[in-house]
CSV table of C-alpha atoms in Angstrom, one decimal:
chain,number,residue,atom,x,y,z
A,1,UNK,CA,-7.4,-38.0,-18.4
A,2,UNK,CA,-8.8,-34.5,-17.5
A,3,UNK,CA,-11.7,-33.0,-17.0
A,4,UNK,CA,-13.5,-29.5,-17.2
A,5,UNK,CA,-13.6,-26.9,-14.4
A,6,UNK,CA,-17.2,-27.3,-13.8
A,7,UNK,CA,-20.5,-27.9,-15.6
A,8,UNK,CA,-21.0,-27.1,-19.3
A,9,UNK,CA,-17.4,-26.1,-19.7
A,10,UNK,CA,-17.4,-28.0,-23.4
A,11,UNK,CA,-13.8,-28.9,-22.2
A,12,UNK,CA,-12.2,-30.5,-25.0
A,13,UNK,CA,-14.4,-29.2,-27.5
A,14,UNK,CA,-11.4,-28.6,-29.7
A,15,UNK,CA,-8.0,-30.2,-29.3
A,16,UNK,CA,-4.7,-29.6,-31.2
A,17,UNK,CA,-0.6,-30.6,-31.4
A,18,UNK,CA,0.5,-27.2,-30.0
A,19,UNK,CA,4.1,-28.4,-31.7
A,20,UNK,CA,7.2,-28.2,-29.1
A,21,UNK,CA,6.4,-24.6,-27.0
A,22,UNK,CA,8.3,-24.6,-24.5
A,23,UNK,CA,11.4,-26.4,-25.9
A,24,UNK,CA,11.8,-29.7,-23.5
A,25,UNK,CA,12.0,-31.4,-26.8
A,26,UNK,CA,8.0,-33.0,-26.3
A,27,UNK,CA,5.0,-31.7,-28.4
A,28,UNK,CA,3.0,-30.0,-26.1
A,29,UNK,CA,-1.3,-29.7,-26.1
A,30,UNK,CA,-4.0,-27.2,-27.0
A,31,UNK,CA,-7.4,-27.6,-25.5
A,32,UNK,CA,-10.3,-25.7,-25.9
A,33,UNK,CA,-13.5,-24.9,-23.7
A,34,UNK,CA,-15.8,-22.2,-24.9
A,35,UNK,CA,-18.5,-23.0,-22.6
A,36,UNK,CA,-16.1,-20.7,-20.1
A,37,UNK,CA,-18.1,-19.4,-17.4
A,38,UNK,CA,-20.3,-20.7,-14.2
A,39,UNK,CA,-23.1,-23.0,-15.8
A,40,UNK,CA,-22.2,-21.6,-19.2
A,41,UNK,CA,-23.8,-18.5,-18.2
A,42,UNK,CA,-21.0,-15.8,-19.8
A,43,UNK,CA,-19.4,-18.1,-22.7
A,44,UNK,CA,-15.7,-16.3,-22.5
A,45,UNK,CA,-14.3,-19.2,-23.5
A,46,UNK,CA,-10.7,-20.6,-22.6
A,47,UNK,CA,-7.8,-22.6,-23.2
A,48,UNK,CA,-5.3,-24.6,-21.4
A,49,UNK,CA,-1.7,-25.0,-23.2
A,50,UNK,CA,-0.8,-28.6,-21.2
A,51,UNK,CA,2.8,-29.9,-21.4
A,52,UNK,CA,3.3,-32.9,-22.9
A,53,UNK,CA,6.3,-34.0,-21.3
A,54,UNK,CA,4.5,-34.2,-17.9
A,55,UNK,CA,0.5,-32.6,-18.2
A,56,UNK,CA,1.1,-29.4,-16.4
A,57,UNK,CA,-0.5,-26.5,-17.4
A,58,UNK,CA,1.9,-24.2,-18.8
A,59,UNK,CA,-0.5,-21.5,-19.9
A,60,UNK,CA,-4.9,-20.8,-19.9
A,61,UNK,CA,-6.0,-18.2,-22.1
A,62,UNK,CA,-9.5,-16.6,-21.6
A,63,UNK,CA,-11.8,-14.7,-24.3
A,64,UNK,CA,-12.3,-11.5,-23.3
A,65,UNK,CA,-16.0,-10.9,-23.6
A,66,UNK,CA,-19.3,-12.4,-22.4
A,67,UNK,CA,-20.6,-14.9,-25.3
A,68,UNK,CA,-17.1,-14.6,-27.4
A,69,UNK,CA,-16.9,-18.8,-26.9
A,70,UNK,CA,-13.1,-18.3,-27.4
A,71,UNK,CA,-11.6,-22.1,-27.9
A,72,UNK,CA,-14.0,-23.0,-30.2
A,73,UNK,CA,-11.4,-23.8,-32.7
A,74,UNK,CA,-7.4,-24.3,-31.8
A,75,UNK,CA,-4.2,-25.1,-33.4
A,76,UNK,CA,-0.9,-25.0,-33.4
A,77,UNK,CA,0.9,-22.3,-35.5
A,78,UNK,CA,4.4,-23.3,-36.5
A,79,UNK,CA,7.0,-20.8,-35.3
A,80,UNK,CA,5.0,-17.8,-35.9
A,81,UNK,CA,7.0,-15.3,-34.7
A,82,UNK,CA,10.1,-17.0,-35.7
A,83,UNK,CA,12.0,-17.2,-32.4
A,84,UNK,CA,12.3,-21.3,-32.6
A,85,UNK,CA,9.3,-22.1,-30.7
A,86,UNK,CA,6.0,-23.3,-31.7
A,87,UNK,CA,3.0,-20.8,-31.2
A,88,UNK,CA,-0.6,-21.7,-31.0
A,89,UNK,CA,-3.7,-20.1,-32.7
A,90,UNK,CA,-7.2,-20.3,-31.0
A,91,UNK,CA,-10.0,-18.8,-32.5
A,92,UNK,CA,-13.8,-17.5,-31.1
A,93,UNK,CA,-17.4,-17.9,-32.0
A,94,UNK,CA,-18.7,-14.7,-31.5
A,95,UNK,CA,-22.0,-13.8,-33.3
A,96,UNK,CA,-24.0,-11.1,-34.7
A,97,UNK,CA,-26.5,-10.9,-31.9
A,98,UNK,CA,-23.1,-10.1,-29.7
A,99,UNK,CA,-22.5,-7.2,-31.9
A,100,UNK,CA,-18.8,-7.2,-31.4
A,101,UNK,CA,-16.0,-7.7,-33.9
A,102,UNK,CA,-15.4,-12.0,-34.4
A,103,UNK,CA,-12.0,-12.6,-33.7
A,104,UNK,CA,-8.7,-15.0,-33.3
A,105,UNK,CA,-5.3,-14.7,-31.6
A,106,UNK,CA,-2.0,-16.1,-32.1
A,107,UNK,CA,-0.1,-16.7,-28.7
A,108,UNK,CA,3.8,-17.5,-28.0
A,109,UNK,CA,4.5,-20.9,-27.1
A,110,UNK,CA,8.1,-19.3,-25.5
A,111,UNK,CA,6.5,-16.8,-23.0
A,112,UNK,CA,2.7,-17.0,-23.5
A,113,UNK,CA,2.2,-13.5,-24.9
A,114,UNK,CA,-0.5,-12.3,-27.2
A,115,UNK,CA,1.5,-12.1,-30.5
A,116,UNK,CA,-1.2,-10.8,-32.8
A,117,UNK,CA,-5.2,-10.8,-32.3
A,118,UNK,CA,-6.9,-11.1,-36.0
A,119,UNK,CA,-10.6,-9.6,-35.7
A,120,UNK,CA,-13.7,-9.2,-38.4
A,121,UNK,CA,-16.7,-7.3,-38.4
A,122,UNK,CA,-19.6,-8.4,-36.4
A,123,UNK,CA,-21.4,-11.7,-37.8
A,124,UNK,CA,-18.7,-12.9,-39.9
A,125,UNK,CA,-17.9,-15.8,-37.4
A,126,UNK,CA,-14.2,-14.9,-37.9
A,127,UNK,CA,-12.2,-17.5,-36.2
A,128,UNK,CA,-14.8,-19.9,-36.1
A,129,UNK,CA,-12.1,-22.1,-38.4
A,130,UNK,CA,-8.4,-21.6,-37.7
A,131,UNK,CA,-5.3,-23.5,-38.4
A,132,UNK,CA,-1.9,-23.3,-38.7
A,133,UNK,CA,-1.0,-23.6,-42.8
A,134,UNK,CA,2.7,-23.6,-42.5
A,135,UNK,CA,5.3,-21.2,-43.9
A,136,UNK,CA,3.0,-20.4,-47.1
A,137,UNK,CA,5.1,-17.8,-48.9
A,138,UNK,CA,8.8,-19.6,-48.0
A,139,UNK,CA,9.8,-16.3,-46.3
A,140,UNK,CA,10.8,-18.4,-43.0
A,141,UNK,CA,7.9,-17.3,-40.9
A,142,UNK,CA,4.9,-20.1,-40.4
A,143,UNK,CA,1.5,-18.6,-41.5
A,144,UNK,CA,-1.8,-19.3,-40.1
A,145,UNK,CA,-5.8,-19.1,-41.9
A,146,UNK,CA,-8.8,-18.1,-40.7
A,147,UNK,CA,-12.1,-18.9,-41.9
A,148,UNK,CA,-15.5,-16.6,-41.5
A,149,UNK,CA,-18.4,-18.9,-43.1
A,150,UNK,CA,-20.9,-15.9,-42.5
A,151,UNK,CA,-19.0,-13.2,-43.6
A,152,UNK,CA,-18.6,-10.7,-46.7
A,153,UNK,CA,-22.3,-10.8,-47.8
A,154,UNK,CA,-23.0,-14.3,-46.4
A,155,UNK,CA,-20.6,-16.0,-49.2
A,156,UNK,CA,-18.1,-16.7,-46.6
A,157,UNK,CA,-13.9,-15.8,-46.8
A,158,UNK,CA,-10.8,-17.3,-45.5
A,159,UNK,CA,-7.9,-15.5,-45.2
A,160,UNK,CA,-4.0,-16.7,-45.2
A,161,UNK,CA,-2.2,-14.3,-42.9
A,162,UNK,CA,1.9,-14.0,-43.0
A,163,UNK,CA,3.1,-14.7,-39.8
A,164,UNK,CA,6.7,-12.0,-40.7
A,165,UNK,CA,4.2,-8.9,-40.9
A,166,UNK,CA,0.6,-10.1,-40.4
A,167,UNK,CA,-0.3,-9.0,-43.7
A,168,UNK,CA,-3.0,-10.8,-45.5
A,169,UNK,CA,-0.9,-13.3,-48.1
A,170,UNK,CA,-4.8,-14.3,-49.9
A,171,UNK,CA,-8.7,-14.0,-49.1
A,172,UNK,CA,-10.4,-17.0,-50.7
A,173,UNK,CA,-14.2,-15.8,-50.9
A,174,UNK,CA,-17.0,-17.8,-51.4
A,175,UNK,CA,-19.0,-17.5,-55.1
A,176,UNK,CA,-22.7,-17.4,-54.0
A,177,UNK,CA,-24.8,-16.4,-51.2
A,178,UNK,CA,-25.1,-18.9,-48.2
A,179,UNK,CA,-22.3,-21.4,-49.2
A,180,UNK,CA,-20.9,-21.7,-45.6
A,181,UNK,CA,-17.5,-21.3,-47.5
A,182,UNK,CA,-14.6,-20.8,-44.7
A,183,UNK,CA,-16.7,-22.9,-42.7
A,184,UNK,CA,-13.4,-25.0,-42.2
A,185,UNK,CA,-10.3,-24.6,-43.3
A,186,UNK,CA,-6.5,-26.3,-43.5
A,187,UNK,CA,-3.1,-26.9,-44.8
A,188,UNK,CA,-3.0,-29.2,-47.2
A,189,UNK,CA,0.8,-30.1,-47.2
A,190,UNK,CA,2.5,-29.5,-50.6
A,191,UNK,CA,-0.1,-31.1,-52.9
A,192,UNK,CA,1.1,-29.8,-56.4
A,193,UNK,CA,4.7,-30.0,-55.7
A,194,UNK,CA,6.5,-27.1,-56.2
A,195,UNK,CA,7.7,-26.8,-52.5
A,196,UNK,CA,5.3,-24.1,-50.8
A,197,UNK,CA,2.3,-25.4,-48.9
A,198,UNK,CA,-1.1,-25.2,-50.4
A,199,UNK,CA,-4.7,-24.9,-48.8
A,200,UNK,CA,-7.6,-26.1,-48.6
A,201,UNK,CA,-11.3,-24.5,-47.4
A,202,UNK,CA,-14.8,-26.5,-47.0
A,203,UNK,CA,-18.2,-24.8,-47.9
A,204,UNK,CA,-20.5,-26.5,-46.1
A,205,UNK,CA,-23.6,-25.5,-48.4
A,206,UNK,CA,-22.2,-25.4,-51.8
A,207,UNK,CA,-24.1,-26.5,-54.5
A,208,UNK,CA,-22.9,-28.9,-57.2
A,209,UNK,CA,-24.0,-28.7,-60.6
A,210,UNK,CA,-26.7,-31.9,-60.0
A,211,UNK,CA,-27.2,-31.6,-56.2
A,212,UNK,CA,-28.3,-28.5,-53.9
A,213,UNK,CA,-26.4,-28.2,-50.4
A,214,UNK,CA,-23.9,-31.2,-51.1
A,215,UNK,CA,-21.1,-29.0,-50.1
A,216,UNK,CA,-17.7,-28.7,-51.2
A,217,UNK,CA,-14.3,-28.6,-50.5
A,218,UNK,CA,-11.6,-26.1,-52.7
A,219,UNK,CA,-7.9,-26.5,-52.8
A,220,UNK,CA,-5.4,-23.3,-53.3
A,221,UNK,CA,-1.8,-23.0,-53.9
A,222,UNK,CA,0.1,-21.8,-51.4
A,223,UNK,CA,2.6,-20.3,-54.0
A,224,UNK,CA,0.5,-18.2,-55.9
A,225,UNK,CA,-3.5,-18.7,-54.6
A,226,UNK,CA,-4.6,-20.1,-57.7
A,227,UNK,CA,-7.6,-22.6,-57.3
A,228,UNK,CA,-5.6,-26.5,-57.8
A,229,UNK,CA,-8.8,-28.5,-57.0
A,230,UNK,CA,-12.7,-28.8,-56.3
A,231,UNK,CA,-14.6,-31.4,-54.9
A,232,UNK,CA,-18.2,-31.9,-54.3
A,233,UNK,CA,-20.4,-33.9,-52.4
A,234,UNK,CA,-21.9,-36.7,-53.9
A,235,UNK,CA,-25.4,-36.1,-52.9
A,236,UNK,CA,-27.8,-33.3,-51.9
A,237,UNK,CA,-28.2,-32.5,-48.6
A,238,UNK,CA,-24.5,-34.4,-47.6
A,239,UNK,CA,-22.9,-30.9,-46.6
A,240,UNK,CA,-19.4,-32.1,-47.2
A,241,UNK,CA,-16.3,-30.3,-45.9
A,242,UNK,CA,-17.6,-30.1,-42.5
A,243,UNK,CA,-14.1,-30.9,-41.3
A,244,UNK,CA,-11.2,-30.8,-43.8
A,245,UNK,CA,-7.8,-31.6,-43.0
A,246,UNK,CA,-3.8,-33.2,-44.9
A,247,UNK,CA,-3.7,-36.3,-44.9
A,248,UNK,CA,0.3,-36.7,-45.6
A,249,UNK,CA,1.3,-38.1,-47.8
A,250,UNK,CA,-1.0,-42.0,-47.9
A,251,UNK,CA,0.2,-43.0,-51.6
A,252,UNK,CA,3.7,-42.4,-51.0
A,253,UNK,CA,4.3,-40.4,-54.4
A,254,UNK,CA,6.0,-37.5,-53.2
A,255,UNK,CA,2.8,-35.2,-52.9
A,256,UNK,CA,0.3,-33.7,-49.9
A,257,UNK,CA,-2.4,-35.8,-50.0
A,258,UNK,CA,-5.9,-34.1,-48.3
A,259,UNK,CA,-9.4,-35.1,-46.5
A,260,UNK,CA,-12.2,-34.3,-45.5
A,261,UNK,CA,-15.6,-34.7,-44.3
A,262,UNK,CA,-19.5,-35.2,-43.7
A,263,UNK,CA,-21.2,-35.9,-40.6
A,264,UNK,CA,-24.3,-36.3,-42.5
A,265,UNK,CA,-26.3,-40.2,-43.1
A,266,UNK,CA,-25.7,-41.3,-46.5
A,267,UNK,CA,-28.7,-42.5,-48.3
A,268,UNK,CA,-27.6,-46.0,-48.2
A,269,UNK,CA,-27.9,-45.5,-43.9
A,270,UNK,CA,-24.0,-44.8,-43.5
A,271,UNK,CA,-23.4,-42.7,-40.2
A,272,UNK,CA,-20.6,-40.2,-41.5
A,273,UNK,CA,-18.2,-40.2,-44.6
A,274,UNK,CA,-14.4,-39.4,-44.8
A,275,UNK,CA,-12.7,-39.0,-48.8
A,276,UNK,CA,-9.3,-39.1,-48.9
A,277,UNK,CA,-7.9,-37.3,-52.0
A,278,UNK,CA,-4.6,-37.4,-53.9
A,279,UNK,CA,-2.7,-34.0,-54.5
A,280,UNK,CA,-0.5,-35.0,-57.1
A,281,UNK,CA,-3.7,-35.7,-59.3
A,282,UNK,CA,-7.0,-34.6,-57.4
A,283,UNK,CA,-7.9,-38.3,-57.6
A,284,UNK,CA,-10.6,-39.9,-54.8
A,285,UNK,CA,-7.6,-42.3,-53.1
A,286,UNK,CA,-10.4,-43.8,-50.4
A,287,UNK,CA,-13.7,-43.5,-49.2
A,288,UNK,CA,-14.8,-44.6,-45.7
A,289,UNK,CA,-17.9,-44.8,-44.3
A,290,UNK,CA,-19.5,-44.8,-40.8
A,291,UNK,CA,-21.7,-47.3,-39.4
A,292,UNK,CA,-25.5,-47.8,-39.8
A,293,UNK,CA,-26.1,-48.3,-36.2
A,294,UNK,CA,-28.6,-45.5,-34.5
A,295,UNK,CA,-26.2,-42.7,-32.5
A,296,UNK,CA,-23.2,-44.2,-34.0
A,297,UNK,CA,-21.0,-41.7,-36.3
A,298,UNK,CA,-17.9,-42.1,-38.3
A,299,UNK,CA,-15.3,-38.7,-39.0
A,300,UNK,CA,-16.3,-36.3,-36.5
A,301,UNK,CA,-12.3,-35.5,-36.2
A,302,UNK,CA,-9.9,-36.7,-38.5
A,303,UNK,CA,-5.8,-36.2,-38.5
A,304,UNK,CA,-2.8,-38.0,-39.7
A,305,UNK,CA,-1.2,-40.2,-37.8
A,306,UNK,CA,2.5,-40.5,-38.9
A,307,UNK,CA,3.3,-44.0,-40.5
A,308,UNK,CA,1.3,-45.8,-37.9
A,309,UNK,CA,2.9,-49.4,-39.5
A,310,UNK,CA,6.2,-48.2,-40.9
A,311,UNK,CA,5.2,-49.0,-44.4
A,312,UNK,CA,6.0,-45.7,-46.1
A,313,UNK,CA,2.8,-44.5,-46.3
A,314,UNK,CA,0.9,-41.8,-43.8
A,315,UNK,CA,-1.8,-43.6,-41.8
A,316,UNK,CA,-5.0,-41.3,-40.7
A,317,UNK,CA,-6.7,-41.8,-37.5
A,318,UNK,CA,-10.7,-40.9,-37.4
A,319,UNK,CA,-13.0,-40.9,-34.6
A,320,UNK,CA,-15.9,-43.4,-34.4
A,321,UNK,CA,-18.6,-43.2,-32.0
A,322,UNK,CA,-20.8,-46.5,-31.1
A,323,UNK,CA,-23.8,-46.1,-29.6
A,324,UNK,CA,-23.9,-47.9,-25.9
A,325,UNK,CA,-20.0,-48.7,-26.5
A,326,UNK,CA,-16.8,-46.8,-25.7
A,327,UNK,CA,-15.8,-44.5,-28.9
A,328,UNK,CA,-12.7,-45.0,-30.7
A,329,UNK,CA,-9.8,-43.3,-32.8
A,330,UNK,CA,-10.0,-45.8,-35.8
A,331,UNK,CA,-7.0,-46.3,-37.8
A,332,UNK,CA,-6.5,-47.0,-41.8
A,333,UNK,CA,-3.9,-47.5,-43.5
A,334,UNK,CA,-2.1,-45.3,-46.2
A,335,UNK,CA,-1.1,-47.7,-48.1
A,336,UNK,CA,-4.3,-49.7,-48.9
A,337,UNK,CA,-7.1,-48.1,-46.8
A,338,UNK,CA,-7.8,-50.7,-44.2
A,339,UNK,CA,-8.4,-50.5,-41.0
A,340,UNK,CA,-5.4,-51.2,-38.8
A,341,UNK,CA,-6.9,-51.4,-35.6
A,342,UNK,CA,-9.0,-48.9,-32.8
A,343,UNK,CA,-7.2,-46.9,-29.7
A,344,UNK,CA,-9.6,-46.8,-27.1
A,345,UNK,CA,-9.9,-45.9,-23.5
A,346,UNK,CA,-12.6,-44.0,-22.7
A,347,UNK,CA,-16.2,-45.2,-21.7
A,348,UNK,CA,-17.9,-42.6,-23.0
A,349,UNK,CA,-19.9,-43.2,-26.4
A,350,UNK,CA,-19.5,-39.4,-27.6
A,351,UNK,CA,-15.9,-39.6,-27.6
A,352,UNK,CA,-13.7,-38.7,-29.2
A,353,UNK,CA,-15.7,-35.3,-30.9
A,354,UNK,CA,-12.4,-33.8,-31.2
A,355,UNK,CA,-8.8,-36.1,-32.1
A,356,UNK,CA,-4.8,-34.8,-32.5
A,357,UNK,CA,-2.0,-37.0,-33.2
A,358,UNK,CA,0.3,-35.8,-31.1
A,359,UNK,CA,3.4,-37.5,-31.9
A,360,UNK,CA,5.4,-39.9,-29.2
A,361,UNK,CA,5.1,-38.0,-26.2
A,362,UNK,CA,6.0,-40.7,-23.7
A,363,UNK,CA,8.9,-42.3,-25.4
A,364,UNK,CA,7.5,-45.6,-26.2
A,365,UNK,CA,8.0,-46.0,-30.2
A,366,UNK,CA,4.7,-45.4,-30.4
A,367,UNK,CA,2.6,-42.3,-31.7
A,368,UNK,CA,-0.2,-40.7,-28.6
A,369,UNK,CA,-3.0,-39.2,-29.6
A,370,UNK,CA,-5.5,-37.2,-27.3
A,371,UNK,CA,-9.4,-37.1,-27.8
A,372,UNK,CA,-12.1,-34.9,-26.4
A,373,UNK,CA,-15.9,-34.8,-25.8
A,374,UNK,CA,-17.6,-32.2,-24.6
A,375,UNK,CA,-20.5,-34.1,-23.0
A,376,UNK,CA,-18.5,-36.5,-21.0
A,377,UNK,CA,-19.1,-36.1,-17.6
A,378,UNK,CA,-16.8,-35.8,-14.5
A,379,UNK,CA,-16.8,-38.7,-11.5
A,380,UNK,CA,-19.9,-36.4,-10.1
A,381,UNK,CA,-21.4,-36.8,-13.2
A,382,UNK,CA,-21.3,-33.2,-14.1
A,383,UNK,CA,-21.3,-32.9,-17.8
A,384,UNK,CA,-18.1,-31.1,-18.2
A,385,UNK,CA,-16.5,-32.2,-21.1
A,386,UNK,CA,-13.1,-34.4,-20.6
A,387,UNK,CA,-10.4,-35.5,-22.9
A,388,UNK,CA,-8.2,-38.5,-23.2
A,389,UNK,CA,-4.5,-39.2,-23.9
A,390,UNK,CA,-4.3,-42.6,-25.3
A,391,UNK,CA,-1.0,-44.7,-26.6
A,392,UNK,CA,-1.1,-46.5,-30.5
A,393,UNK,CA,0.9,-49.1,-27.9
A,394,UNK,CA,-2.5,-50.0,-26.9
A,395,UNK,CA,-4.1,-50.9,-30.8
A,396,UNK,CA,-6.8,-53.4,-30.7
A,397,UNK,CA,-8.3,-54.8,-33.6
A,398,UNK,CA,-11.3,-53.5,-34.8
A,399,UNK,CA,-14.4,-54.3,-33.9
């Protein structure tokens, strides 16, 4: 368990599998804070790279202006620069009343250096949504996206940047004003099966055909950045693809399967909604849904989690906060979509706002998986923000 520097540091606002950086043969961990700065005053932002072999820091990062909020979002990045080690991507929140270009940086897991720094103009939120999409062009060199859900005329853009040359491999723009497109973005794992990742992008405030603000979520080839797939939200107001994410592959048919989510109340009380959708056919595999309880919230974060049971199929992991009770990593099954069991540990009923499965860092047989909250508060009850590494050794049923 760790804890932020000092008050309002939003540590573990965003967490990530930083991949194996420093080549001990353990995945090693990204966390943000982009409250960075006495009381929250300046808003930097910054980010530990923690080892995962033994929890020491191995590198911080720090945003480079007043308000930037750098950490926002993190991930890792593959081998971006192609020198066998995995890099990480972090990305900031600057704004237009900053008046400075939005930006994100790639950094190298083998020496900590500033690989490449990807900016935007002013306003776009550039880098509010990063991730690492794998090697989309098959050229050997892992490639990273970056979403800006204010930008180009307020449709919104993400872009799919080659990590050989930094060029820009696609821009996916929005269609219409005020969609909140780019507002998150991910690989999708190979969903149409012709061996190059694909992508996918939420936009937040889409409009369906029948429903205003629903939101939806788009899916692209990573071959040739044709459009594969779009789904909307089922009802108005739902602003799904808040958090997308792959899924791996739950129906074991070969493909990249995909997620994503709402944090919205469905009109039947539901706190939160998770779809999980095939990529072989664009089919709705499974649809979960949070509780009714007041304060409680289902899919804040969501990630695979490897094949949790050894069945063949990918299980997901999805955060659930209880009101009055210690939140949970919930997992369902691949195969079937029911709930395996909860990993726990925390006492804090706003964790986990962030989740990564982080492989089997400890040796035991059994994947880890590290959750954050920003609002948790330290043993002098500061509200610093803290994140937890927890075991799936330690599954409980569900309750």
């Amino acid at each position: 368990m760790r804890y932020g520097p000092f008050v309002r540091a939003a540590y573990g606002e965003s967490v990530a599998n930083a991949g194996d950086a420093n080549g001990d043969g353990v995945n090693d961990i990204v966390i943000g804070y982009p409250g960075y700065g006495q009381y929250s005053v300046r808003k930097n932002g910054s980010v530990e790279i923690v080892s995962g072999l033994n929890g020491k820091v191995l590198y911080t990062f720090n945003g480079r202006s007043p308000e930037d909020q750098f950490g926002y979002e993190v991930d890792g990045a593959g081998d971006f620069n192609n020198d066998g080690h995995a890099d990480f991507i972090i990305g900031s929140l600057s704004t237009s009343a900053v008046n400075r270009p939005s930006y994100a940086r790639v950094y190298s897991g083998k020496d900590g250096q500033l690989l490449r720094e990807f900016s935007a103009p002013s306003g776009d939120t550039f880098g509010s949504a990063v991730r690492g999409a794998g090697d989309v062009n098959q050229d050997g060199w892992d490639d990273v996206i970056i979403g800006a859900s204010r930008g180009n005329s307020a449709r919104g853009y993400a872009k799919v940047f080659s990590g050989k040359d930094s060029s820009t491999l696609y821009t996916f723009t929005g269609t219409a004003s005020n969609q909140r497109f780019g507002f998150s973005v991910s690989g999708a794992g190979d969903v149409d099966g012709d061996l190059f990742p694909d992508l996918v992008v939420g936009s937040l405030w889409d409009d369906s055909p029948t429903a205003n603000n629903c939101g939806s979520i788009k899916v692209f080839s990573g071959k040739t950045g044709q459009l594969l797939y779009t789904h909307y939200g089922a009802t108005a107001n739902e602003y799904f693809g808040d958090v997308v994410s792959e899924a791996g592959d739950v129906d074991a048919d070969g493909h990249g399967d995909y997620m994503a989510m709402s944090a919205r109340t469905t009109p039947n009380g539901e706190n939160g909604i998770v779809r999980v959708y095939s990529g072989k056919t664009g089919t709705l595999l499974y649809t979960f849904l949070g509780p009714k309880t007041l304060f409680s919230r289902l899919g804040t974060a969501i990630d695979t989690f490897g094949d949790f049971n050894e069945d063949g199929h990918t299980d997901l992991v999805i955060s659930l906060r209880r009101s009055g009770q210690p939140g949970v990593g919930r997992v369902f099954s691949g195969r079937d979509g029911t709930i395996i069991g909860d990993i726990g540990g925390s006492p804090d009923s706003s964790f986990p706002g962030s989740l990564a499965h982080l492989g089997d860092l400890n040796g035991d047989g059994s994947p880890d998986l590290i959750g954050g909250s920003l609002l948790a508060r330290d043993p002098q009850n500061r509200q610093t923000g803290a994140v937890w590494i927890l075991s799936g050794a330690n599954l409980k049923p569900a309750q």
